[in-house]
Each structure stands twice: as structure tokens, then as C-alpha cells.
Coordinates of C-alpha atoms (C1' of nucleotides) in Angstrom, one line a residue:
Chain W
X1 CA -30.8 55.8 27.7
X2 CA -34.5 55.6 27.1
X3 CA -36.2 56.3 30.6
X4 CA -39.8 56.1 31.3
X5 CA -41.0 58.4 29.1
X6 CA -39.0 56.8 26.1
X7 CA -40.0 53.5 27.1
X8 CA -43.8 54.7 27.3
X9 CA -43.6 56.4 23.9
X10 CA -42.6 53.0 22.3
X11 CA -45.1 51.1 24.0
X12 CA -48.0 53.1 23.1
X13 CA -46.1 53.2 19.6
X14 CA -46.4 49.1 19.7
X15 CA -49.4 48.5 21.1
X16 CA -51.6 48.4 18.2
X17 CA -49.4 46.7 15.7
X18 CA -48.8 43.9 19.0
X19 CA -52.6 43.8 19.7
X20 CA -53.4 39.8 18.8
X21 CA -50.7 39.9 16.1
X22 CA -49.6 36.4 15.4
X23 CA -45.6 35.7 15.4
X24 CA -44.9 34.1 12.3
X25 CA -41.2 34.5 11.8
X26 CA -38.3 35.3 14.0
X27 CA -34.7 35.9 13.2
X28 CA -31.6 36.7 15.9
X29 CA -29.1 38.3 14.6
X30 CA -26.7 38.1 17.6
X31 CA -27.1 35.7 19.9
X32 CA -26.5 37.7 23.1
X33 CA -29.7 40.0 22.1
X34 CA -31.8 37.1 23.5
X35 CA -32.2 35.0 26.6
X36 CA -34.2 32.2 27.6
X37 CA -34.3 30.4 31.0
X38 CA -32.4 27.8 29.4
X39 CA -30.7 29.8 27.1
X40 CA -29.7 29.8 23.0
X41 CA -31.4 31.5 20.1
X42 CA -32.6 28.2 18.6
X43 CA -35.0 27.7 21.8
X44 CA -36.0 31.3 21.9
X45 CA -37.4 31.4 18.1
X46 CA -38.9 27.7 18.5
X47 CA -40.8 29.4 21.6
X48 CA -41.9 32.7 20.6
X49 CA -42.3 31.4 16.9
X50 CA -46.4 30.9 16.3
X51 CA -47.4 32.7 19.5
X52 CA -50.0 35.6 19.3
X53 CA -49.2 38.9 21.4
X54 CA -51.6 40.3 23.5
X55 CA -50.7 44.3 23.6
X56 CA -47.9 45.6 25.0
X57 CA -47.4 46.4 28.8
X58 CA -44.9 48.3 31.0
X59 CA -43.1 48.7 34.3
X60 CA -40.4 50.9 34.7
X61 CA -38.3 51.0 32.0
X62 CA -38.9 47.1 31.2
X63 CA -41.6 46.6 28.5
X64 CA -43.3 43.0 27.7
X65 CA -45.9 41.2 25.2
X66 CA -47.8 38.6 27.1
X67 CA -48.5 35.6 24.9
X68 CA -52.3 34.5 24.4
X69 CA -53.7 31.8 26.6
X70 CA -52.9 29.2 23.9
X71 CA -51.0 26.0 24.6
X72 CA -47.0 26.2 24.9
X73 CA -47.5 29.8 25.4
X74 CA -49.6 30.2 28.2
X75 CA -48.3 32.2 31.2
X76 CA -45.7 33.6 29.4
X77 CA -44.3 36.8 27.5
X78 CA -42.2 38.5 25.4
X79 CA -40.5 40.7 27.2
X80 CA -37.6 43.8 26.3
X81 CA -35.3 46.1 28.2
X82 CA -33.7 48.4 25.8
X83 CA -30.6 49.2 27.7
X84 CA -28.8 52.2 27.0
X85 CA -29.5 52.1 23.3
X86 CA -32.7 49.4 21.8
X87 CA -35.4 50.3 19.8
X88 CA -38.3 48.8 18.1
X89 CA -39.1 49.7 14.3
X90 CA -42.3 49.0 12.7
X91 CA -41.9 48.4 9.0
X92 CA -45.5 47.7 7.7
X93 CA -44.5 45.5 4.8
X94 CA -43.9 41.8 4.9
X95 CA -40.7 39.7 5.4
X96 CA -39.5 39.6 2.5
X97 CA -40.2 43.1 1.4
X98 CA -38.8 44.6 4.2
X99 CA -35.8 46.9 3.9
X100 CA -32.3 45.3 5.0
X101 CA -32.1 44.9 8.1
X102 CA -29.9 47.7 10.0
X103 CA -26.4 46.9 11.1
X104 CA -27.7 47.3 14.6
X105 CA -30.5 45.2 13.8
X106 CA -30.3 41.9 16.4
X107 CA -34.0 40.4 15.9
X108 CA -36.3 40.9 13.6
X109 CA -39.8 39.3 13.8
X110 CA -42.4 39.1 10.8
X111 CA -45.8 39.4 12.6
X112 CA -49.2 39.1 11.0
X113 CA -52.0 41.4 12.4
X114 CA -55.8 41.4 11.0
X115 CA -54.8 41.0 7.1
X116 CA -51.6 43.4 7.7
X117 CA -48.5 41.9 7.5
X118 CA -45.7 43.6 9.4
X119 CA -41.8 43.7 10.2
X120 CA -40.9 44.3 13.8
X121 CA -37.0 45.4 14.4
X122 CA -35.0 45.2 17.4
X123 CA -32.1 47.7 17.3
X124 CA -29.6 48.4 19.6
X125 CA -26.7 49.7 19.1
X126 CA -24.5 48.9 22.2
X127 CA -26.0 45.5 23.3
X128 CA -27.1 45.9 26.9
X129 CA -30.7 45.5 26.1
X130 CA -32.3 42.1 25.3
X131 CA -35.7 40.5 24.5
X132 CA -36.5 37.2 26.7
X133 CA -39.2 34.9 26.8
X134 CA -40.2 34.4 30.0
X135 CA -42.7 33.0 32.3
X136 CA -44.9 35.9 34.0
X137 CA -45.3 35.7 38.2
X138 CA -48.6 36.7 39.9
X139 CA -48.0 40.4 41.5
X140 CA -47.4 40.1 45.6
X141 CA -49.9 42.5 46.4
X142 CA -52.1 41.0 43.9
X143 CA -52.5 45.0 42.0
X144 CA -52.0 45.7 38.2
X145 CA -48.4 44.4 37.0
X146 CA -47.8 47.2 34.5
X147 CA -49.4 50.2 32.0
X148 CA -51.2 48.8 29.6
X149 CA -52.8 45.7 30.9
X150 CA -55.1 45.1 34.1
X151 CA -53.4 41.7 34.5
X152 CA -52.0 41.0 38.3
X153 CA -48.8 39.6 36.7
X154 CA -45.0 40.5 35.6
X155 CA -42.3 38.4 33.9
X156 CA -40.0 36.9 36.5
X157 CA -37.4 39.6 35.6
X158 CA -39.4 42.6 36.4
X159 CA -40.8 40.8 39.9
X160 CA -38.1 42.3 41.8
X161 CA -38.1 46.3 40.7
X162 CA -40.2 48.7 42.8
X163 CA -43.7 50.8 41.8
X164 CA -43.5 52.4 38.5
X165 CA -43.0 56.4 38.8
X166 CA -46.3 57.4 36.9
X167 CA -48.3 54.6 39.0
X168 CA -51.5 56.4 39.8
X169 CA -52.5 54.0 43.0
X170 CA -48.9 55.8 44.3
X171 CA -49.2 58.4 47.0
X172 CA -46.2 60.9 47.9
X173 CA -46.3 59.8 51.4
X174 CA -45.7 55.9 50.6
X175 CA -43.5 56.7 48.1
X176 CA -40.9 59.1 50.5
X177 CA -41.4 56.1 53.4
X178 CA -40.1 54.1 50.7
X179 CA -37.0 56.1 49.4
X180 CA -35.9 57.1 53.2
X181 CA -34.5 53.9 54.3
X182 CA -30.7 53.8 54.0
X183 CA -27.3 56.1 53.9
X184 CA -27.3 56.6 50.2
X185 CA -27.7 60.2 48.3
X186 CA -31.5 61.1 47.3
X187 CA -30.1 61.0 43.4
X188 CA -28.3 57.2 43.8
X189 CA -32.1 56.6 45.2
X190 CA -34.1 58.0 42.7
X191 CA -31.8 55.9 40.3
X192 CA -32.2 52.6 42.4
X193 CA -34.9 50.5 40.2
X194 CA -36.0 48.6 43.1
X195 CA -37.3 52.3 44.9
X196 CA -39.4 53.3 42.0
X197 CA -39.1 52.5 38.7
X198 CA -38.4 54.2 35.6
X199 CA -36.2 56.8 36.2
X200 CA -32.9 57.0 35.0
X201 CA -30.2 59.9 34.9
X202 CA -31.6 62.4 33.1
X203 CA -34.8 62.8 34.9
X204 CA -33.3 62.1 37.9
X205 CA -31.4 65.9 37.7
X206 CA -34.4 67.5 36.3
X207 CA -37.1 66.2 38.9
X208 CA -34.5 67.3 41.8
X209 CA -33.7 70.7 40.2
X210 CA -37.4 71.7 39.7
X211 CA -37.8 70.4 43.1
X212 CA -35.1 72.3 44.4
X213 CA -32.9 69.0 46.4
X214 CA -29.4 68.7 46.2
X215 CA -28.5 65.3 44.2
X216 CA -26.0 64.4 47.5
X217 CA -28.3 65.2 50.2
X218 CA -29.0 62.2 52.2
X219 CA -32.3 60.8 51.3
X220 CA -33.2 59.4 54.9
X221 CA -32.9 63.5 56.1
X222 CA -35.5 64.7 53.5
X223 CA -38.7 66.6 55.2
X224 CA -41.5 64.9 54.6
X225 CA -42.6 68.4 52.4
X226 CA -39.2 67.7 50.6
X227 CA -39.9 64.5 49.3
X228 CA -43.4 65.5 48.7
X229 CA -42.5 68.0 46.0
X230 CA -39.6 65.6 44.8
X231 CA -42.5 63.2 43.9
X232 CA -44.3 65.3 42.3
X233 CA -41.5 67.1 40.2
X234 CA -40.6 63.3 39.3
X235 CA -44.5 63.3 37.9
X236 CA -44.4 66.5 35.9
X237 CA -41.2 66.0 35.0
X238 CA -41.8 62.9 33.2
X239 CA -45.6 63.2 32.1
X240 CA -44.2 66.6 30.1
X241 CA -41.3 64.8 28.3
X242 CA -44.0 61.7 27.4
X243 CA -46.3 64.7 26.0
X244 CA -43.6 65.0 23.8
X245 CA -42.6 61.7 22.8
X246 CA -39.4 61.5 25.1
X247 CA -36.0 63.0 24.7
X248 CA -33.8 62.5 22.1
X249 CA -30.0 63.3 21.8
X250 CA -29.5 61.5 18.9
X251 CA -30.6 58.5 16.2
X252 CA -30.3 56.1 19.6
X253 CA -33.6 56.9 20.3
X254 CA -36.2 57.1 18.3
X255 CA -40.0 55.7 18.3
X256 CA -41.8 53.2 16.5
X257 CA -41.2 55.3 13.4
X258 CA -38.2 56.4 13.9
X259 CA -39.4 59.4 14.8
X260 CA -37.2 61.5 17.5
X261 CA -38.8 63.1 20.9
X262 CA -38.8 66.7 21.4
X263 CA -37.8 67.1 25.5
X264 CA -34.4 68.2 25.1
X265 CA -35.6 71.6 24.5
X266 CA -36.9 71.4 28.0
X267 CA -34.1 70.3 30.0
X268 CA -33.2 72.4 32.6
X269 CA -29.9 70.9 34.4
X270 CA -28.9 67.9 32.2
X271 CA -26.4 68.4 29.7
X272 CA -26.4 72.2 30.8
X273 CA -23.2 72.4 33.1
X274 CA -21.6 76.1 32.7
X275 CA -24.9 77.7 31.5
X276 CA -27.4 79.5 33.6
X277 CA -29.9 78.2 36.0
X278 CA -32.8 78.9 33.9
X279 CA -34.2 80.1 38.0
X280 CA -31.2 82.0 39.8
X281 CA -29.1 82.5 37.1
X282 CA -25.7 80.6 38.9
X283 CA -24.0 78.4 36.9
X284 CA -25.0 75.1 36.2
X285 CA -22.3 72.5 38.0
X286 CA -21.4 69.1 36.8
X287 CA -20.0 66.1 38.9
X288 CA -19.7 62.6 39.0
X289 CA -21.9 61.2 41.5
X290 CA -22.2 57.5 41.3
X291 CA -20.5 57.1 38.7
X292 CA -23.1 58.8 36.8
X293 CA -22.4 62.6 35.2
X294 CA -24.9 64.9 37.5
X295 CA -26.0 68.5 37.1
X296 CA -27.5 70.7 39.4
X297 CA -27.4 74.5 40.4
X298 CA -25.6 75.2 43.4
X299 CA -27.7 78.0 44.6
X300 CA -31.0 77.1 44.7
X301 CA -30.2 73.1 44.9
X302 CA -28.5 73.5 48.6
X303 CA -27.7 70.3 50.4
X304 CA -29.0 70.6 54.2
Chain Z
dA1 C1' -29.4 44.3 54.3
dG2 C1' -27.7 47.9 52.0
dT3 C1' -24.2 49.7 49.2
dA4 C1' -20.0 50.5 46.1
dG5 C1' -17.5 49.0 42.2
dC6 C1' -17.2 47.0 38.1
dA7 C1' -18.4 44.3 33.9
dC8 C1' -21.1 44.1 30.0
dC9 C1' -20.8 46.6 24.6
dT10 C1' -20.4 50.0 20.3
dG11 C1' -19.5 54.3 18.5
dA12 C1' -18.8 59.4 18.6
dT13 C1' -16.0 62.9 20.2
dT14 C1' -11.9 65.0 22.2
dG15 C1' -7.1 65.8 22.9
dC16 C1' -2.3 64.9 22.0
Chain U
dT1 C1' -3.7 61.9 10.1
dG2 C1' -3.7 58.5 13.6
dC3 C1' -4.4 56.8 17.9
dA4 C1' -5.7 56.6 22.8
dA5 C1' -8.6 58.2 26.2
dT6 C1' -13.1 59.5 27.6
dC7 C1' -17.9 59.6 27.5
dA8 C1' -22.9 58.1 26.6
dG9 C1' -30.1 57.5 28.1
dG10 C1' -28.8 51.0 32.2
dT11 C1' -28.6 46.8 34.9
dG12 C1' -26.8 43.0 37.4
dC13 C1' -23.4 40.5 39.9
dT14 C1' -19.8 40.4 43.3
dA15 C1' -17.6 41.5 47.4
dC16 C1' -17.6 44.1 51.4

DNA sequence: AGTAGCACCTGATTGC
DNA sequence: TGCAATCAGGTGCTAC
């Protein structure tokens, strides 16, 4: 569910609550909503219990806290996918004035940030997104390991996706050398983490419908002036829908606040099967590519 | 090495 | 009304 521009949204949402905020408390709700090298809840709150966050940094659609230089903490973060459906909720009121926490609520954390003191909630709904605490890797080629930090490092289990989509040190031409290797589909690439990171099915059908691809067509046959504007529709695409503060069906995403994002109004082929292309006028079609539901117009999104 | 298929979950919606 | 089937923003492991 959340894509880059969800994940984005949340981070920026986190970022000042986060900023040297000392953990004080930490509660797991379910124990799968957690891992640690070694594994168990017990050893995740006994290590993330007393550390002090230093901001909040992405890659992709992975987000992480690195923990202050500071002794058992040091080179190490705190670090969340959200899956298909996690959230964070700030409550700015302490512990134990905190509402109850919501049936979807797996961890909550009770952090203390110059004289405020603050609830931070972990939601999610269908359980395939986790927090870790995890060591952090030096970057290979030695560049900036997400948004939000200038620090040449990523938790081991971000090391192996590809360049974020919104990374500005990215050029079109790297990016299509990149995404042409291989037999696959341009959409199965545009969803394959380790090509670029951050995009996930909804973007993936709007960037190739304002750039005019067909989701099947083989990415190794795209022109180079193909995957140019294919990069560049990825950029607008998603530097739009963060303008807005993502896209949001539903209560399963949300920010910070639990405020929702307003994108959806903008979607052009997701979700829009049987209405017109908003371009030619044909029909929006829907298939299964993948195994992911994909939309696209078959007039002006010809496969060659 | 690259790729397809499936497992991991909960809850809302659809169809019989 | 009830119940089963289907679908949903994602990733990672396995077996080819």
C-alpha cells in the first residue's frame, strides 16, 4: 500500500517528533510486528529501550531512525517497512494519558522530546510490515544512504534494494541502463525493488500511462527516448501525489495525524478500468499482470 | 542470474 | 441471513 510518496509523507510527518527524542518506553503488542537479528520482543524493547533517535530517514519505501552514537546503540537503527497496511500515529500526550491503543495497534513507544512527552503508534492492520532493530552497513558506493540524512549508511535490510525513484544524483540514462537488463515486462520492472526503489502498483500504472508504455512491453526493447519519459513520468508522477500527502483509499493509510492524502482524485488508470482515458477517450482495461491488478489504455498505451 | 510462484495476514466486499 | 470466494497500497523465499 503506501508507496513512496506515502512513505515520504510519514517521514517528514516523523521527523520532528524523532529529532533526538529519547525512547523511554516500548510495548509489542504482537510479537511478529518485530524482529531482531536474534529475534523475540523481549530483546527488541531491552535494545531500543533508552536509545535517542536521530531523525527519520528513507529509501524506497523502507523508513529508519538511526540511534545516537551512544554506547549499545551505536551503529544501529530503528528501522520500519509498513507493508501493505502500517502506520505511525503521533499522540502528543504521555504514556499513560494516551488513548487506548487501537486494535491494530502492535508497538507503541512513549518517547520524550525537549520537555514534550509523546506516544508513537505502530498500526497495521494486516501484519506484513515490521519495525527491526538493526545494525546500519556503510553504502557501496560510499553516496547518501537515504532522504533525510547525509549519512553513507543503510540498515542491513535495505543494503540490497536499488536507487530510490526521487534520488536527485539519478540520471534517466543510468536509470533505463539499469531497468533494460532481463526478459521481464517494463511494469514487473518498475515493481522490482532492487531496479529502483519506491514504487509500487499504483504508480507503476500511472507513470506508464502518462508516459504512454504498455505495462507488458519488454523492458530490454524500450528506446532510449522511451525510457527517458518513463523516468521522468515516474518523477512527476510521484512528486505530485507527495504534494498532496499521498493517496488514500481508505483509513489504511493515513499520516502522522491520521490525516488522509488527497492523490486519488488524480489517478488516471488505477482503479479506473471501464472509464475513459482521461487522453483518447478508449476504455480503461484491467488485467492481471504479475499477479498484480494493472490498468492501462489500450490505445494510446500500445505495446511495440 | 534472473524470474515465476507462492506464502505471509486481516478485513471489506461481492455473489450465490 | 449466512457463508465462501475474491480482492487489497508489499516483500521475501523457494525452486526452476
Amino acid at each position: 500500500m503506501p508507496e513512496l510518496p506515502e512513505v515520504e509523507t510519514v517521514r517528514q510527518g516523523l521527523e520532528p517528533f524523532v529529532r533526538g527524542a529519547l525512547i523511554e518506553n516500548v510495548a509489542v503488542f504482537r510479537a511478529s510486528a518485530v524482529r531482531l537479528l536474534l529475534g523475540g520482543e523481549r530483546e527488541f524493547e531491552a535494545h531500543v529501550r533508552g536509545a535517542v533517535l536521530d531523525g527519520a530517514v528513507r529509501r524506497g519505501k523502507f523508513l529508519w531512525m538511526p540511534l545516537r552514537e551512544h554506547h549499545a546503540h551505536a551503529g544501529f537503527a530503528l528501522s520500519a517497512h509498513l507493508g501493505m497496511s502500517g502506520q505511525f500515529r503521533v499522540h502528543r500526550e504521555p504514556w499513560h494519558h494516551a488513548p487506548e491503543p487501537h486494535s491494530h495497534c502492535r508497538v507503541r513507544l512513549s518517547l520524550e522530546t525537549s520537555g514534550e512527552q509523546l506516544t508513537l503508534d505502530f498500526l497495521d492492520q494486516r501484519t506484513f510490515g515490521y519495525l527491526h532493530a538493526e545494525r546500519m552497513l556503510p553504502t557501496v558506493d560510499g553516496l547518501p544512504g537515504g532522504h533525510g540524512s547525509e549519512l553513507a549508511s543503510v540498515p542491513a535490510s535495505v543494503a540490497h534494494i536499488g536507487r530510490d525513484a526521487l534520488d536527485p544524483a539519478w540520471e534517466a540514462g543510468e536509470a533505463s541502463a539499469v531497468w533494460r537488463r532481463g526478459t521481464r515486462g517494463i511494469k514487473q520492472v518498475l515493481l522490482d525493488q532492487t531496479r529502483i526503489s519506491g514504487i509500487g502498483n499504483i504508480y507503476a500504472d500511472e507513470a506508464l500511462w502518462h508516459a504512454r508504455i504498455h505495462p507488458q512491453q519488454a523492458a530490454s526493447s524500450l528506446t532510449r527516448p522511451a525510457a527517458g519519459r518513463l523516468f521522468h513520468a515516474v518523477r512527476s508522477v510521484m512528486e505530485s501525489a507527495l504534494a498532496q500527502g499521498g493517496t488514500s483509499f481508505d483509513a489504511l493509510y493515513v499520516n502522522v495525524n491520521g490525516e488522509s492524502g488527497y492523490f486519488a482524485r488524480d489517478l488516471v488508470a488505477y482503479g479506473r478500468a471501464g472509464q475513459a482515458c482521461g487522453r483518447c477517450g478508449a476504455q480503461i482495461t484491467r488485467e492481471s499482470i504479475g499477479g498484480r491488478s494493472t490498468h492501462w489504455c489500450p490505445r494510446c498505451q500500445r505495446r511495440r
